[in-house]
Coordinates of C-alpha atoms in Angstrom, one line a residue:
X26 CA -156.5 224.4 -13.1
X27 CA -156.8 223.7 -16.8
X28 CA -154.5 220.7 -16.4
X29 CA -156.5 219.4 -13.5
X30 CA -159.8 219.8 -15.5
X31 CA -158.1 218.1 -18.5
X32 CA -157.0 215.2 -16.3
X33 CA -160.5 214.8 -14.8
X34 CA -162.1 214.9 -18.2
X35 CA -159.7 212.2 -19.5
X36 CA -160.4 210.1 -16.4
X37 CA -164.2 210.4 -16.9
X38 CA -163.8 209.5 -20.6
X39 CA -161.8 206.4 -19.8
X40 CA -164.4 205.2 -17.4
X41 CA -167.4 205.9 -19.6
X42 CA -166.2 205.2 -23.1
X43 CA -165.4 201.5 -22.8
X44 CA -165.6 198.5 -20.6
X45 CA -162.1 198.1 -19.2
X46 CA -160.1 194.9 -18.8
X47 CA -161.9 192.7 -21.3
X48 CA -159.3 190.0 -21.1
X49 CA -159.0 190.2 -17.3
X50 CA -162.7 189.8 -16.8
X51 CA -162.8 186.9 -19.4
X52 CA -160.1 185.1 -17.4
X53 CA -162.1 185.7 -14.1
X54 CA -165.2 184.3 -15.8
X55 CA -163.4 181.2 -17.0
X56 CA -161.4 180.7 -13.8
X57 CA -164.3 180.9 -11.3
X58 CA -166.8 178.9 -13.5
X59 CA -164.2 176.2 -14.0
X60 CA -163.4 176.1 -10.3
X61 CA -167.0 175.7 -9.3
X62 CA -167.7 173.2 -12.2
X63 CA -164.7 171.0 -11.2
X64 CA -165.8 171.1 -7.6
X65 CA -169.3 170.1 -8.4
X66 CA -168.2 167.2 -10.6
X67 CA -165.7 166.0 -8.0
X68 CA -168.3 166.0 -5.3
X69 CA -171.0 164.5 -7.5
X70 CA -171.0 161.2 -5.6
X71 CA -171.2 163.0 -2.3
X72 CA -173.5 165.8 -3.3
X73 CA -176.4 164.6 -1.1
X74 CA -174.2 164.5 2.0
X75 CA -172.7 167.9 1.4
X76 CA -175.7 170.0 0.4
X77 CA -178.7 167.6 0.2
X78 CA -181.2 165.7 2.3
X79 CA -178.6 163.1 3.5
X80 CA -176.2 165.6 5.1
X81 CA -175.5 166.0 8.8
X82 CA -176.8 169.6 8.5
X83 CA -180.4 168.7 8.0
X84 CA -183.0 170.6 6.2
X85 CA -184.6 171.6 9.5
X86 CA -181.4 173.0 10.9
X87 CA -180.7 174.9 7.7
X88 CA -184.2 176.3 7.8
X89 CA -183.6 177.7 11.3
X90 CA -180.3 179.2 10.4
X91 CA -181.6 180.8 7.2
X92 CA -184.6 182.2 9.0
X93 CA -182.1 184.0 11.3
X94 CA -179.5 185.2 8.7
X95 CA -181.9 185.6 5.8
X96 CA -179.4 184.1 3.3
X97 CA -180.6 183.4 -0.2
X98 CA -180.9 179.8 -1.3
X99 CA -183.5 178.1 -3.6
X100 CA -182.8 174.8 -1.9
X101 CA -185.0 175.9 1.0
X102 CA -188.0 176.1 -1.4
X103 CA -188.5 172.4 -1.0
X104 CA -187.0 169.5 1.0
X105 CA -187.5 167.0 -1.8
X106 CA -184.7 165.0 -3.4
X107 CA -185.9 165.8 -6.9
X108 CA -185.7 169.5 -6.3
X109 CA -182.2 169.2 -4.9
X110 CA -181.1 167.1 -8.0
X111 CA -182.6 169.8 -10.3
X112 CA -180.7 172.6 -8.6
X113 CA -177.4 170.7 -8.5
X114 CA -177.8 169.8 -12.2
X115 CA -178.6 173.5 -13.1
X116 CA -175.5 174.6 -11.1
X117 CA -173.3 172.2 -13.2
X118 CA -175.0 173.3 -16.5
X119 CA -174.7 177.0 -15.8
X120 CA -171.1 176.7 -14.8
X121 CA -170.2 174.9 -18.0
X122 CA -172.1 177.4 -20.2
X123 CA -170.6 180.4 -18.4
X124 CA -167.2 178.8 -18.9
X125 CA -167.9 178.7 -22.6
X126 CA -169.4 182.2 -22.6
X127 CA -172.8 181.2 -24.0
X128 CA -175.6 183.8 -23.2
X129 CA -173.3 185.1 -20.5
X130 CA -175.6 187.6 -19.0
X131 CA -178.3 185.0 -18.2
X132 CA -175.8 182.3 -17.3
X133 CA -173.9 184.6 -14.9
X134 CA -177.2 185.1 -13.0
X135 CA -178.0 181.4 -12.9
X136 CA -174.4 180.7 -11.9
X137 CA -174.7 183.1 -9.0
X138 CA -178.0 181.5 -7.9
X139 CA -176.4 178.1 -8.0
X140 CA -173.4 179.1 -5.9
X141 CA -175.4 181.0 -3.3
X142 CA -178.0 178.2 -3.1
X143 CA -175.6 175.4 -2.4
X144 CA -173.2 177.3 -0.2
X145 CA -175.9 178.9 1.9
X146 CA -177.6 175.6 2.4
X147 CA -174.6 174.2 4.2
X148 CA -172.5 177.1 5.4
X149 CA -170.1 174.9 7.5
X150 CA -168.8 172.9 4.5
X151 CA -166.7 175.5 2.7
X152 CA -163.3 177.1 3.2
X153 CA -161.7 180.4 2.2
X154 CA -161.9 179.6 -1.5
X155 CA -165.6 179.1 -1.2
X156 CA -165.9 182.6 0.4
X157 CA -164.1 184.1 -2.5
X158 CA -166.2 182.3 -5.0
X159 CA -169.3 183.4 -3.1
X160 CA -168.5 187.0 -3.5
X161 CA -167.1 186.8 -7.0
X162 CA -170.3 185.1 -8.3
X163 CA -172.2 188.2 -7.4
X164 CA -169.6 190.6 -8.9
X165 CA -169.6 188.7 -12.2
X166 CA -173.2 189.6 -12.8
X167 CA -172.3 193.2 -13.1
X168 CA -169.4 192.7 -15.5
X169 CA -169.3 192.4 -19.3
X170 CA -167.1 189.3 -19.1
X171 CA -167.9 187.9 -22.5
X172 CA -166.2 190.5 -24.7
X173 CA -163.5 188.1 -25.7
X174 CA -162.9 184.3 -25.5
X175 CA -166.6 183.4 -25.5
X176 CA -169.3 182.0 -27.7
X177 CA -171.1 185.4 -27.3
X178 CA -168.2 187.2 -28.8
X179 CA -168.1 184.8 -31.7
X180 CA -171.8 185.2 -32.3
X181 CA -171.6 189.0 -32.1
X182 CA -168.7 189.0 -34.7
X183 CA -170.8 186.8 -37.0
X184 CA -173.8 189.1 -36.6
X185 CA -171.7 192.2 -37.5
X186 CA -170.4 190.4 -40.5
X187 CA -173.9 189.5 -41.6
X188 CA -175.2 193.0 -41.2
X189 CA -172.3 194.3 -43.2
X190 CA -173.4 192.0 -46.0
X191 CA -176.9 193.5 -45.8
X192 CA -178.4 190.4 -44.1
X193 CA -181.0 190.6 -41.4
X194 CA -180.0 189.1 -38.1
X195 CA -182.7 187.7 -35.8
X196 CA -182.1 186.5 -32.3
X197 CA -184.7 184.1 -30.9
X198 CA -182.8 182.5 -28.1
X199 CA -182.3 185.7 -26.1
X200 CA -185.9 186.7 -25.9
X201 CA -186.9 183.1 -25.2
X202 CA -184.5 183.0 -22.2
X203 CA -185.8 186.3 -21.0
X204 CA -189.4 185.1 -21.2
X205 CA -188.6 181.9 -19.3
X206 CA -186.6 183.7 -16.6
X207 CA -189.4 186.3 -16.2
X208 CA -192.0 183.6 -15.8
X209 CA -189.9 181.9 -13.1
X210 CA -189.4 185.2 -11.3
X211 CA -193.0 186.1 -11.3
X212 CA -194.0 182.6 -10.2
X213 CA -191.6 182.4 -7.2
X214 CA -192.4 186.0 -6.2
X215 CA -196.1 185.4 -6.1
X216 CA -195.5 182.1 -4.3
X217 CA -193.7 184.0 -1.5
X218 CA -190.3 182.4 -2.1
X219 CA -188.5 185.7 -2.3
X220 CA -189.0 186.6 1.3
X221 CA -186.1 187.5 3.5
X222 CA -183.1 189.4 2.4
X223 CA -184.1 191.8 -0.4
X224 CA -180.7 192.2 -2.1
X225 CA -180.6 189.1 -4.3
X226 CA -184.3 189.2 -5.4
X227 CA -183.8 192.9 -6.2
X228 CA -180.7 192.1 -8.3
X229 CA -182.6 189.4 -10.2
X230 CA -185.4 191.7 -11.1
X231 CA -183.0 194.5 -12.0
X232 CA -181.1 192.3 -14.4
X233 CA -184.3 191.0 -15.9
X234 CA -185.7 194.6 -16.4
X235 CA -182.3 195.8 -17.8
X236 CA -182.4 193.1 -20.4
X237 CA -185.8 194.2 -21.5
X238 CA -184.6 197.8 -21.8
X239 CA -181.6 196.7 -23.8
X240 CA -183.8 194.8 -26.3
X241 CA -186.3 197.6 -26.6
X242 CA -183.6 200.1 -27.2
X243 CA -182.1 198.0 -30.0
X244 CA -185.4 197.0 -31.7
X245 CA -187.9 199.8 -31.1
X246 CA -185.9 203.0 -30.7
X247 CA -186.1 205.4 -33.6
X248 CA -182.5 206.6 -33.0
X249 CA -179.4 205.0 -31.7
X250 CA -179.1 207.3 -28.7
X251 CA -181.0 205.1 -26.2
X252 CA -178.8 202.1 -27.0
X253 CA -175.7 204.3 -26.7
X254 CA -176.8 205.6 -23.3
X255 CA -177.5 202.0 -22.1
X256 CA -174.1 200.9 -23.4
X257 CA -172.4 203.7 -21.4
X258 CA -174.3 202.8 -18.3
X259 CA -173.4 199.1 -18.7
X260 CA -169.8 200.1 -19.2
X261 CA -169.7 202.2 -16.0
X262 CA -171.3 199.4 -14.0
X263 CA -168.8 196.9 -15.5
X264 CA -165.9 199.2 -14.6
X265 CA -167.2 199.7 -11.1
X266 CA -167.6 196.0 -10.6
X267 CA -164.0 195.5 -11.9
X268 CA -162.7 198.0 -9.4
X269 CA -164.6 196.2 -6.6
X270 CA -163.0 192.9 -7.6
X271 CA -159.6 194.4 -7.6
X272 CA -160.2 196.0 -4.2
X273 CA -161.6 192.7 -2.8
X274 CA -158.4 190.8 -3.9
X275 CA -156.2 193.5 -2.3
X276 CA -158.3 193.4 0.9
X277 CA -158.0 189.6 1.1
X278 CA -154.2 189.7 0.8
X279 CA -153.8 192.7 3.1
X280 CA -155.9 191.3 5.9
X281 CA -154.3 187.9 5.6
X282 CA -150.8 189.3 5.7
X283 CA -151.5 191.7 8.7
X284 CA -153.2 188.9 10.7
X285 CA -150.2 186.6 10.0
X286 CA -147.9 189.3 11.4
X287 CA -149.7 189.1 14.7
X288 CA -149.2 185.3 15.0
X289 CA -146.2 184.1 17.1
X290 CA -145.5 181.2 14.7
X291 CA -145.3 183.6 11.8
X292 CA -143.1 185.9 13.8
X293 CA -140.6 183.2 14.6
X294 CA -140.6 181.8 11.0
X295 CA -142.0 178.3 11.7
X296 CA -145.7 178.7 10.7
X297 CA -145.4 176.9 7.4
X298 CA -143.9 173.8 9.1
X299 CA -147.1 172.8 11.0
X300 CA -149.7 172.4 8.2
X301 CA -147.2 170.3 6.3
X302 CA -147.5 167.7 9.0
X303 CA -151.2 167.7 9.6
X304 CA -152.7 164.5 8.2
X305 CA -155.7 166.3 6.7
X306 CA -153.4 168.6 4.7
X307 CA -150.8 166.0 3.7
X308 CA -151.8 164.2 0.5
X309 CA -148.1 163.6 -0.3
X310 CA -146.4 163.0 3.1
X311 CA -143.0 162.4 1.5
X312 CA -143.2 165.7 -0.4
X313 CA -144.2 167.5 2.8
X314 CA -141.3 166.0 4.7
X315 CA -138.9 167.0 1.9
X316 CA -140.0 170.6 2.0
X317 CA -140.0 170.9 5.8
X318 CA -136.6 169.2 6.2
X319 CA -134.7 172.5 5.8
X320 CA -135.3 175.0 8.6
X321 CA -133.9 177.7 6.4
X322 CA -136.4 177.0 3.6
X323 CA -139.3 176.9 6.0
X324 CA -138.2 180.3 7.5
X325 CA -137.8 181.9 4.0
X326 CA -141.2 180.6 2.8
X327 CA -142.9 181.8 6.1
X328 CA -141.5 185.3 6.0
X329 CA -141.8 185.5 2.2
X330 CA -145.5 184.7 2.3
X331 CA -146.2 187.5 4.8
X332 CA -144.0 190.0 2.9
X333 CA -145.7 189.3 -0.4
X334 CA -149.2 189.5 1.0
X335 CA -148.6 192.7 2.9
X336 CA -146.7 194.4 0.1
X337 CA -148.9 193.5 -2.9
X338 CA -151.5 196.2 -2.6
X339 CA -148.8 198.8 -2.4
X340 CA -147.2 197.6 -5.6
X341 CA -150.1 198.2 -7.9
X342 CA -148.7 201.5 -9.1
X343 CA -145.4 199.9 -10.1
X344 CA -146.1 197.5 -13.0
X345 CA -142.9 195.5 -12.8
X346 CA -142.9 195.0 -9.1
X347 CA -146.6 194.1 -9.2
X348 CA -146.0 191.5 -11.9
X349 CA -143.2 189.9 -9.9
X350 CA -145.2 189.6 -6.7
X351 CA -148.2 188.4 -8.8
X352 CA -146.1 185.6 -10.2
X353 CA -144.9 184.7 -6.7
X354 CA -148.5 184.5 -5.4
X355 CA -149.7 182.4 -8.3
X356 CA -146.8 180.1 -7.8
X357 CA -147.5 179.9 -4.0
X358 CA -151.2 179.0 -4.7
X359 CA -150.1 176.3 -7.2
X360 CA -147.8 174.8 -4.5
X361 CA -150.6 174.9 -1.9
X362 CA -152.8 173.1 -4.4
X363 CA -150.3 170.2 -4.7
X364 CA -148.6 170.0 -1.3
X365 CA -151.6 170.8 1.0
X366 CA -154.2 169.2 -1.2
X367 CA -156.4 172.3 -1.6
X368 CA -156.9 172.6 -5.4
X369 CA -160.1 174.5 -5.4
X370 CA -159.0 177.1 -2.9
X371 CA -155.9 177.6 -5.0
X372 CA -157.9 177.8 -8.3
X373 CA -160.3 180.4 -6.7
X374 CA -157.4 182.5 -5.5
X375 CA -155.5 182.3 -8.9
X376 CA -158.7 183.3 -10.6
X377 CA -159.0 186.3 -8.4
X378 CA -155.3 187.2 -9.0
X379 CA -156.0 187.1 -12.8
X380 CA -157.6 190.6 -12.6
X381 CA -154.1 192.0 -12.2
X382 CA -152.5 190.1 -15.1
X383 CA -151.0 192.3 -17.9
X384 CA -153.1 192.5 -21.0
X385 CA -150.2 191.8 -23.3
X386 CA -149.5 188.5 -21.5
X387 CA -153.2 187.5 -21.7
X388 CA -153.3 188.3 -25.4
X389 CA -150.2 186.2 -26.0
X390 CA -151.8 183.4 -23.9
X391 CA -154.9 183.6 -26.0
X392 CA -152.8 183.5 -29.2
X393 CA -151.1 180.3 -28.0
X394 CA -154.4 178.7 -27.1
X395 CA -155.8 179.7 -30.5
X396 CA -152.9 178.2 -32.4
X397 CA -153.1 175.0 -30.4
X398 CA -156.9 174.9 -31.1
X399 CA -156.3 175.5 -34.8
X400 CA -153.8 172.6 -35.0
X401 CA -156.3 170.3 -33.4
X402 CA -159.0 171.4 -35.8
X403 CA -156.8 170.9 -38.8
X404 CA -155.9 167.4 -37.6
X405 CA -159.6 166.7 -37.3
X406 CA -160.3 168.0 -40.8
X407 CA -162.2 171.1 -39.5
X408 CA -161.8 174.8 -40.5
X409 CA -160.2 176.9 -37.7
X410 CA -162.2 179.8 -36.4
X411 CA -160.4 183.2 -36.2
X412 CA -159.8 184.5 -32.7
X413 CA -162.0 187.3 -31.5
X414 CA -160.2 190.3 -30.0
X415 CA -161.6 193.1 -27.9
X416 CA -161.7 196.5 -29.6
X417 CA -158.3 198.1 -29.9
X418 CA -158.4 201.3 -27.8
X419 CA -156.3 202.8 -25.0
X420 CA -159.3 202.3 -22.6
X421 CA -159.4 198.5 -23.2
X422 CA -155.7 197.8 -23.0
X423 CA -154.3 200.1 -20.4
X424 CA -155.5 201.9 -17.3
X425 CA -154.0 200.0 -14.4
X426 CA -154.0 196.5 -16.0
X427 CA -150.5 196.4 -17.4
X428 CA -149.4 196.5 -21.0

């Protein structure tokens, strides 16, 4: 009984003492924001046909559908072209700033609003990658995804160094963003634009109120206990969201694998052959013909795909096997991006897979990127900036994320 109590207490301490997986959540933030940003930039010439007033799915049809499913989208607040252009530009801007990790808490909310608004406006445009991005944009709001590899982490390090020197640090940008976002929330709520599904409006108000509590605890509290309590709550929420992201990724692969097992083409080992010869999925016909020329190769890829997807959730407790299957899945998505011409679907899935990458690998990857950046800065005559690392503790480097 004592051993059980000790194990439970250690588990509770790991969950409450720190935000787990700082490098994994940073990669997820960078991956999904980059995927959405690249998609928006690629479709910039066609934005009006996809999500705007010139699309086949007209504003009137979208209004009828959203009245029925109560999906959240700010594009239904107005049918004007100017409003659409503003929303699209804000979606691009928030994606770029979230990628850089600037004011990540605010930008993650704006990023979520942009993703939901555009995708819910034209629900028949997307594919499986858009569905993953749709869900992950909501989960990212709950994570502390700027602990490393972000402008926020760099600003926090500089602020700590300034306080150690006895300097006073004042943040004016954060309160200004909070005031602007509060004004917008109040205005759209009073205007009746938040009617329909209550989940997203409630989330927006909760994040806004939580930011106010965080600022008050840091500025007005006579002791450090309120800020410590809020930090523990934020860490628990982050860890819960990270667990949901991991479960979502496992669910995607498990359901995909088990559904494939039921298909006759997957059972006889020929399923991979057919998409290679669909004109829509053949940007490189010669490459597709080369890959499908060998029946043995097609059979191995078909059965291997099903095996990896079904087995992956069961390998999470074995680090080495998990890493091997993870490498195979990332390679598979990279091949899909090139051979089938689905780059954004593949990028979204690779970003979701990143939650399972080993911390040691991500730290080495960050080190390589940092050294490459330093070389570029030296060539340009600029002073390199030291890389910011997450706090060194067992809770941030272990616990199911590899070592």
